[in-house]
GROMACS .gro file of C-alpha atoms in nm:
model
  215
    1UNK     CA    1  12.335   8.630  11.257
    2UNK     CA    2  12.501   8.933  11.423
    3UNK     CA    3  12.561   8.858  11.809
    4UNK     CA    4  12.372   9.119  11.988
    5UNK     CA    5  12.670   9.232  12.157
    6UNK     CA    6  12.864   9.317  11.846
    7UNK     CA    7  12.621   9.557  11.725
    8UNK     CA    8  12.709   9.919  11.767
    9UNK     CA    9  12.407   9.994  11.910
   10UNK     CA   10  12.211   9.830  12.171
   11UNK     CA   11  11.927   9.653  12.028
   12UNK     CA   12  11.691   9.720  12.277
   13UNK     CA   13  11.677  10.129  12.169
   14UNK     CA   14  11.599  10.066  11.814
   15UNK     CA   15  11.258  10.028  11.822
   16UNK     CA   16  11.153  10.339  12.051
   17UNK     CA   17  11.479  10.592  11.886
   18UNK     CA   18  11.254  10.512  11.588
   19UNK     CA   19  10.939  10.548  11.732
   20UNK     CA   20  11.100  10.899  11.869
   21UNK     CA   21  11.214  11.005  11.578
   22UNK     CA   22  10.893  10.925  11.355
   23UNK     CA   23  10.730  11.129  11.604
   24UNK     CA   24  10.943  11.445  11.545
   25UNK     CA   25  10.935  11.424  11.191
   26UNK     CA   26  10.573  11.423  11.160
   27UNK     CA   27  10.504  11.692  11.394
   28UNK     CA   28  10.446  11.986  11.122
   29UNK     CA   29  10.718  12.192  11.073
   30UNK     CA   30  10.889  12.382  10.843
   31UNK     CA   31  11.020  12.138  10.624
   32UNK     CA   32  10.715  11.972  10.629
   33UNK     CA   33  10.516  12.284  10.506
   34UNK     CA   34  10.817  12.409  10.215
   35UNK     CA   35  10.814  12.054  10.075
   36UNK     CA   36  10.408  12.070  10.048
   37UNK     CA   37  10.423  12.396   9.891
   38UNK     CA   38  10.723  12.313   9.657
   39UNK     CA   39  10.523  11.995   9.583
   40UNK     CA   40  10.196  12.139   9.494
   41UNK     CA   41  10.381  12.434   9.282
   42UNK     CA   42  10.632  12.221   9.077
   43UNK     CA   43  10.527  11.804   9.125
   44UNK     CA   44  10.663  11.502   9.225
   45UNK     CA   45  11.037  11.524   9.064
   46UNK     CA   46  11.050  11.890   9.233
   47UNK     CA   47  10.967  11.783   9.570
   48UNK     CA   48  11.201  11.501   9.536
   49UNK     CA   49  11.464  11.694   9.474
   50UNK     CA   50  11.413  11.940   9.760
   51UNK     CA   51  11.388  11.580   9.965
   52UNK     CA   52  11.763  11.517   9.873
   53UNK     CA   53  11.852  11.879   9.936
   54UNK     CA   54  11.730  11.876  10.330
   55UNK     CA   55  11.815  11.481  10.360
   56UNK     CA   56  12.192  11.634  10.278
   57UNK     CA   57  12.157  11.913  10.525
   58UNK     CA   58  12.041  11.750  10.826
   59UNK     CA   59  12.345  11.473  10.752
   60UNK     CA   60  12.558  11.783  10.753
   61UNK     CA   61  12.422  11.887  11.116
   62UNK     CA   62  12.426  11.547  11.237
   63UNK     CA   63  12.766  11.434  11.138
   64UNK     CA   64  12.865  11.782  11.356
   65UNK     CA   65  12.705  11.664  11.605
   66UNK     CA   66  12.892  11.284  11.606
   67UNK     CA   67  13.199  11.494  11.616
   68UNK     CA   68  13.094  11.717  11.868
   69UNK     CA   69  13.161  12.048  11.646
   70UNK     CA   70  12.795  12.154  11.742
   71UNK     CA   71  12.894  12.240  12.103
   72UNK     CA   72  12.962  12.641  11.983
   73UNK     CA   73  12.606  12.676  11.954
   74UNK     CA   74  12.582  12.599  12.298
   75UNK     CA   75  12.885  12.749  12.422
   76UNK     CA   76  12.809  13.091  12.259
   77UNK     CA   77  12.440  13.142  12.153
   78UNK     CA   78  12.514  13.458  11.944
   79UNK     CA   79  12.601  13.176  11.671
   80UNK     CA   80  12.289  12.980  11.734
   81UNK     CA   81  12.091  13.332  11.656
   82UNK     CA   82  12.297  13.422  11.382
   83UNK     CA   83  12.242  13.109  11.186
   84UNK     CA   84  11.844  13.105  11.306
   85UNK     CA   85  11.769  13.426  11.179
   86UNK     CA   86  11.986  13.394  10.813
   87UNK     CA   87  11.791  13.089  10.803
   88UNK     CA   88  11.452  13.299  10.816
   89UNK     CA   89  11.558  13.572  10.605
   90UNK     CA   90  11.601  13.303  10.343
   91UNK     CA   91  11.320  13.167  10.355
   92UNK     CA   92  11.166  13.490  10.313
   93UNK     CA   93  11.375  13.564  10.007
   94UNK     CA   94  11.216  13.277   9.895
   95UNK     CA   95  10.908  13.429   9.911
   96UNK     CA   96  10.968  13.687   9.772
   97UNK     CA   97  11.119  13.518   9.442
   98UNK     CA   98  10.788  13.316   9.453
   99UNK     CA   99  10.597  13.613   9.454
  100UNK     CA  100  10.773  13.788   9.156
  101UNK     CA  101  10.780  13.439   8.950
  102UNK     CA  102  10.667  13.411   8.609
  103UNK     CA  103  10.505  13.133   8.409
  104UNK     CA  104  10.192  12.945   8.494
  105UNK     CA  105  10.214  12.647   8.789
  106UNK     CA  106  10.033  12.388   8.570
  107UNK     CA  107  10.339  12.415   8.351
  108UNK     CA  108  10.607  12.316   8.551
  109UNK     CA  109  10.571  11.948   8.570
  110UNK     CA  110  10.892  11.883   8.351
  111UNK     CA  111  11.151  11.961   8.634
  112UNK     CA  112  11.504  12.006   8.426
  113UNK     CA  113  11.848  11.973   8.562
  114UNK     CA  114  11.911  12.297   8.646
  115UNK     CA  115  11.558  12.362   8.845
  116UNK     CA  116  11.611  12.003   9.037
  117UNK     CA  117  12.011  12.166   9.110
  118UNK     CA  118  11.826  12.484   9.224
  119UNK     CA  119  11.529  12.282   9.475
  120UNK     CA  120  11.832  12.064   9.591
  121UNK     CA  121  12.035  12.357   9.680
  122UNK     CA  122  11.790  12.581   9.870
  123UNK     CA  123  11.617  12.245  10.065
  124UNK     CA  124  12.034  12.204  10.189
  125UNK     CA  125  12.081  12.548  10.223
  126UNK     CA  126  11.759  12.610  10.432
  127UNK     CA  127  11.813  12.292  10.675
  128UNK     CA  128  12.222  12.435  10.714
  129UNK     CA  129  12.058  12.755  10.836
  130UNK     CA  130  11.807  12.611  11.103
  131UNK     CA  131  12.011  12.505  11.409
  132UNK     CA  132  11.747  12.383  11.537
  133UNK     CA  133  11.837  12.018  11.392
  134UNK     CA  134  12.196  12.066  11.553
  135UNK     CA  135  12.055  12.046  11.866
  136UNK     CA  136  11.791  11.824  11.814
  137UNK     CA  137  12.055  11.549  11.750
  138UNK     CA  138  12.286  11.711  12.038
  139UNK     CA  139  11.986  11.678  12.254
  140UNK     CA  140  11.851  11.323  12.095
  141UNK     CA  141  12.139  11.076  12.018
  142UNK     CA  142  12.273  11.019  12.371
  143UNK     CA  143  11.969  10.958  12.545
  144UNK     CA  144  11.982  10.660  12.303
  145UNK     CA  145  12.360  10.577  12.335
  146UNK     CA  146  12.540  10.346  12.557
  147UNK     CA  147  12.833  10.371  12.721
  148UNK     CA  148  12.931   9.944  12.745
  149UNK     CA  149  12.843   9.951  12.362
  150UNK     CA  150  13.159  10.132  12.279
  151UNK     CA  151  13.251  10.381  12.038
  152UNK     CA  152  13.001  10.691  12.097
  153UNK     CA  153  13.061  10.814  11.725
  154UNK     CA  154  13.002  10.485  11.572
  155UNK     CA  155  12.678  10.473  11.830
  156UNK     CA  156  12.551  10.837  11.709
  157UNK     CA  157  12.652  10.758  11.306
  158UNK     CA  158  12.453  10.464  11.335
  159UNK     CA  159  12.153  10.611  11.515
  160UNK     CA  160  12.205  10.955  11.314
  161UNK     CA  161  12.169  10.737  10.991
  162UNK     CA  162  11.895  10.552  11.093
  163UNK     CA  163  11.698  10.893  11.158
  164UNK     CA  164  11.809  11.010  10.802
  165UNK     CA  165  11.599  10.725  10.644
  166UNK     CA  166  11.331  10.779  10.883
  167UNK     CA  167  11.289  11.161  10.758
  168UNK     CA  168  11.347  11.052  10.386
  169UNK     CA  169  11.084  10.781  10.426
  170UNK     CA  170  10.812  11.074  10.574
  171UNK     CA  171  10.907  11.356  10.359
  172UNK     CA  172  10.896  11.160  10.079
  173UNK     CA  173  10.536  11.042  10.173
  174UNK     CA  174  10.424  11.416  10.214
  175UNK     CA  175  10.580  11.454   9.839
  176UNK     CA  176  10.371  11.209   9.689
  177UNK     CA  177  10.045  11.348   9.859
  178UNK     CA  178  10.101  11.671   9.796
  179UNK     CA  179  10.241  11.596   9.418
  180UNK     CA  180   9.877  11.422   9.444
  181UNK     CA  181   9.666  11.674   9.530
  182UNK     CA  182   9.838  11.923   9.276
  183UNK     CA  183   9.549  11.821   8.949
  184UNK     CA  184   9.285  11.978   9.177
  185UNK     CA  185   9.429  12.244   9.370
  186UNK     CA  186   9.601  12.378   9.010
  187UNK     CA  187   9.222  12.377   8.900
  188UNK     CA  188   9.085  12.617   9.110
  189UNK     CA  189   9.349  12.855   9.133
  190UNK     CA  190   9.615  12.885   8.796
  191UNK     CA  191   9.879  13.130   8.730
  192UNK     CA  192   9.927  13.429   8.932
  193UNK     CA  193   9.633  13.278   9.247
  194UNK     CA  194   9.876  12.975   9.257
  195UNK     CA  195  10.171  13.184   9.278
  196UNK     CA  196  10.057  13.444   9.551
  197UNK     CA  197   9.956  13.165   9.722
  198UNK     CA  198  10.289  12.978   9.716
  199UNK     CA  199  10.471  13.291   9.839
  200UNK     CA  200  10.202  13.351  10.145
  201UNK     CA  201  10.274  12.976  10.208
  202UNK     CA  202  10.698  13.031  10.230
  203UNK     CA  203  10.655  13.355  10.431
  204UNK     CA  204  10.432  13.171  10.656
  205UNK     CA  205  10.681  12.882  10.673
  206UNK     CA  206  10.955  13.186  10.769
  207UNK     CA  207  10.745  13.287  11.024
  208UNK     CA  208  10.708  12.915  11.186
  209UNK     CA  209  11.077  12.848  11.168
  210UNK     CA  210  11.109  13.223  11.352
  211UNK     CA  211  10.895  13.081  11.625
  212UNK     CA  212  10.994  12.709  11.618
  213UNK     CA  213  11.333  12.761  11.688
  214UNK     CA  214  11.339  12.984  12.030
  215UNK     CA  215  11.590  12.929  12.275
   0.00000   0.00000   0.00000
């Protein structure tokens, strides 16, 4: 058994960091709402692939933030807009791809390697462009940190980790309910109805994200 006082973090913030951050990831939001919709349009292999895509992003933002390369969005908010704003745009692109697809929902349960690449790539791309998960970890980790405990980026890996499996364990819950529900919601609305509905459901996402992440 590990002493308590070797562990990197202090034991006694484990439980409520956890309890913390299982609150923030099921407050809706707009990875919540793209990985229903992507879930419900393309099934359970799809919406685990987006899973890896954001679980790879929000590592991205909070690795900056262990290293402390996320203070520019504080020290000069222009960047904090610039990313904010790319990040809605592509989620409305994203829309608007759903609203010109082809083919029928129903038929898309066998997920190839190129689709999965593509779902993987746009859940990174659209957690890189919401800096709102910079600063939630800026904000987060060192209310939870310790000084006596030592090294604060071994603290804020450690804690950062821990809040990685937390959001993989949650979004891949909202995966298999959505991937779930997708037998009856496919029949009562096929085709084009399933595809309108899918791009209403990204813009709306866009539109969240626009308002979510106000300074």
């Amino acid at each position: 058994m590990i002493p308590h006082s070797a562990w990197p973090v202090d034991p006694g913030v484990l439980l409520p960091f956890l309890i913390a951050v299982a609150l923030v990831e099921l407050t809706p939001g707009p990875n919540m709402g793209w990985l229903a919709l992507v879930s419900l349009d393309r099934g359970r292999a799809a919406g685990f692939a987006a899973v890896a895509g954001i679980t790879v992003g929000l590592g991205a933002w909070m690795l900056a933030a262990a290293f402390g390369l996320t203070q520019a969005l504080i020290a000069w908010p222009p960047i904090y807009q610039i990313i904010r704003w790319a990040g809605v745009l592509f989620l409305l692109w994203l829309a608007w791809e759903a609203w010109r697809g082809d083919g029928d929902p129903a038929e898309a349960d066998g997920v190839d390697h190129h689709s999965s690449l593509r779902l993987f790539l746009r859940g990174m791309t659209g957690n890189l462009l919401n800096p709102k998960a910079a600063l939630f970890y800026v904000a987060l980790l060192p209310t939870f940190m310790r000084p006596e405990r030592g090294s604060p980026l071994t603290q804020a890996l450690v804690l950062g980790g821990l809040h990685l499996a937390v959001a993989v364990a949650i979004h891949a819950l909202i995966v298999a309910g959505a991937a779930g529900a997708r037998g009856p919601v496919l029949r009562r609305m096929q085709g084009r109805r399933m595809r309108a509905a899918m791009a209403l459901g990204i813009a709306a996402v866009a539109v969240w994200m626009a308002w979510e992440t106000r300074l």
